[in-house]
mmCIF file of C-alpha atoms in Angstrom:
data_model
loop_
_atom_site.group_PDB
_atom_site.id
_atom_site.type_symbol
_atom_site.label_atom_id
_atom_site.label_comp_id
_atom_site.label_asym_id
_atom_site.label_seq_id
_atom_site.Cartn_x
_atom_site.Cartn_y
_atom_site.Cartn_z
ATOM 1 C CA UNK S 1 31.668 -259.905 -58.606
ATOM 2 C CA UNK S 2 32.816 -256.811 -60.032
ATOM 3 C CA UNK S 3 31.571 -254.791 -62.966
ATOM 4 C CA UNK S 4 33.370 -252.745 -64.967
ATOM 5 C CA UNK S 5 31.792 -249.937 -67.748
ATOM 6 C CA UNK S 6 33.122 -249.006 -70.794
ATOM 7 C CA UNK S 7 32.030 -246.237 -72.907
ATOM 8 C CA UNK S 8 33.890 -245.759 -76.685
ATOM 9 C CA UNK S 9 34.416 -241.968 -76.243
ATOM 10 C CA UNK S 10 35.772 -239.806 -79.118
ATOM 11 C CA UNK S 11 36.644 -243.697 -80.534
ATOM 12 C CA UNK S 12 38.576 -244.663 -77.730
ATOM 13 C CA UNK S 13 37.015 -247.263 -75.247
ATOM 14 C CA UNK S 14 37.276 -245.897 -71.453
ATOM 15 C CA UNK S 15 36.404 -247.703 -67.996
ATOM 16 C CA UNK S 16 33.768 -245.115 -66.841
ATOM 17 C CA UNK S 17 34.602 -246.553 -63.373
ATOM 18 C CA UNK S 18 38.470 -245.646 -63.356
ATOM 19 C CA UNK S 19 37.359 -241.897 -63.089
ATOM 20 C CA UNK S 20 35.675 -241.128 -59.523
ATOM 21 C CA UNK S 21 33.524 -238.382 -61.459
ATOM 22 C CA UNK S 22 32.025 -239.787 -63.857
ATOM 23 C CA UNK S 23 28.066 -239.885 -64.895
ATOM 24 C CA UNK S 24 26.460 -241.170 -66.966
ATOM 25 C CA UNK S 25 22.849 -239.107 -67.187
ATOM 26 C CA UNK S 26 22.871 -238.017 -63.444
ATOM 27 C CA UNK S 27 24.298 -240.730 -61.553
ATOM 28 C CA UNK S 28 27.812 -243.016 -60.856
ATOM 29 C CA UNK S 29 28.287 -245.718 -63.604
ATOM 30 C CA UNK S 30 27.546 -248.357 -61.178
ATOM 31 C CA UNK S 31 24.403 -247.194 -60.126
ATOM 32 C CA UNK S 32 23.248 -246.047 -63.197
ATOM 33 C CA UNK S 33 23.925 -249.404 -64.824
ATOM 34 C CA UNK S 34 21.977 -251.275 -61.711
ATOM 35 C CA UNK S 35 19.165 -248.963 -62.117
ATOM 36 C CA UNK S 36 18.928 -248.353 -65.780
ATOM 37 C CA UNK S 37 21.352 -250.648 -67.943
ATOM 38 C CA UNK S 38 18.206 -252.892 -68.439
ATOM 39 C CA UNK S 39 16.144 -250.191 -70.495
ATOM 40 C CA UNK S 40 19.350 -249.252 -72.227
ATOM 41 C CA UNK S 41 18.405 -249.759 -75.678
ATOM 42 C CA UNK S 42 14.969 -247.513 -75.118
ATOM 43 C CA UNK S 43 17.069 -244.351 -76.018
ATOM 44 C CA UNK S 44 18.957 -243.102 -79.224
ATOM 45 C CA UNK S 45 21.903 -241.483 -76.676
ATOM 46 C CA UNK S 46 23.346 -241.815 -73.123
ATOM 47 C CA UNK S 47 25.013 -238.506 -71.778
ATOM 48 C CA UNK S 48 28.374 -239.003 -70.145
ATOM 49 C CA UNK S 49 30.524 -237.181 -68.177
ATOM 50 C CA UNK S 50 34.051 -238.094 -67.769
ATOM 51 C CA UNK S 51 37.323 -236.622 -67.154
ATOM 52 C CA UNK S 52 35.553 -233.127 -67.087
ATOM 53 C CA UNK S 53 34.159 -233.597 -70.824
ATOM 54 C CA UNK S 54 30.493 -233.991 -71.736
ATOM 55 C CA UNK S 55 29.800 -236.837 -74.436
ATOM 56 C CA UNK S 56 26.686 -237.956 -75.915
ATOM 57 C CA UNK S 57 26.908 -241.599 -77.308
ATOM 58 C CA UNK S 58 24.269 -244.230 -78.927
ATOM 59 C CA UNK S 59 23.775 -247.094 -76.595
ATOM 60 C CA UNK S 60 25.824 -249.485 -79.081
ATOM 61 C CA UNK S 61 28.577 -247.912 -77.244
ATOM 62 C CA UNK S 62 28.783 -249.191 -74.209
ATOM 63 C CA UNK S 63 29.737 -252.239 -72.903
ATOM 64 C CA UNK S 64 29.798 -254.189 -69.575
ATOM 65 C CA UNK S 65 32.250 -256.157 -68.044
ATOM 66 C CA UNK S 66 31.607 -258.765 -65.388
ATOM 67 C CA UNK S 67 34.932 -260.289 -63.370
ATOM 68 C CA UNK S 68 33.396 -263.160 -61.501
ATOM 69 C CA UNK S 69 37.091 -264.372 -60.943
ATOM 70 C CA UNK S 70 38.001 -264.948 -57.016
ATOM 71 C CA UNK S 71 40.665 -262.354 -56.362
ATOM 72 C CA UNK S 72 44.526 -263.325 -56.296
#
């Protein structure tokens, strides 16, 4: 089951996971989401790092995507 993270960045929505760089605070989407996503809404802003720019968003914009399709 996959999960994919969106982020709406400078009011376009990205998958955080498309870009092998990416951070949000100080770790991979993935990771950060597994460890962390469950407090989410304890903070007034998540830093992000993506395609080499530095964003600071409210929670509100973020949203997770779970594929529990088989693949094809």
């Amino acid at each position: 089951m996959s999960k994919d993270i969106y982020a709406c960045l400078a009011g376009k929505w990205e998958c955080l996971n498309s870009d092998p760089h990416a951070l949000v605070w100080e770790s991979d989407p993935q990771t950060w989401w597994e460890e962390q996503g469950p407090d989410l809404f304890k903070y007034d802003y998540v830093n992000i790092f993506y395609k080499d720019i530095e964003y600071r968003i409210h929670p509100s914009f973020i949203q997770i995507i779970t594929d529990s399709r088989p693949p094809f």
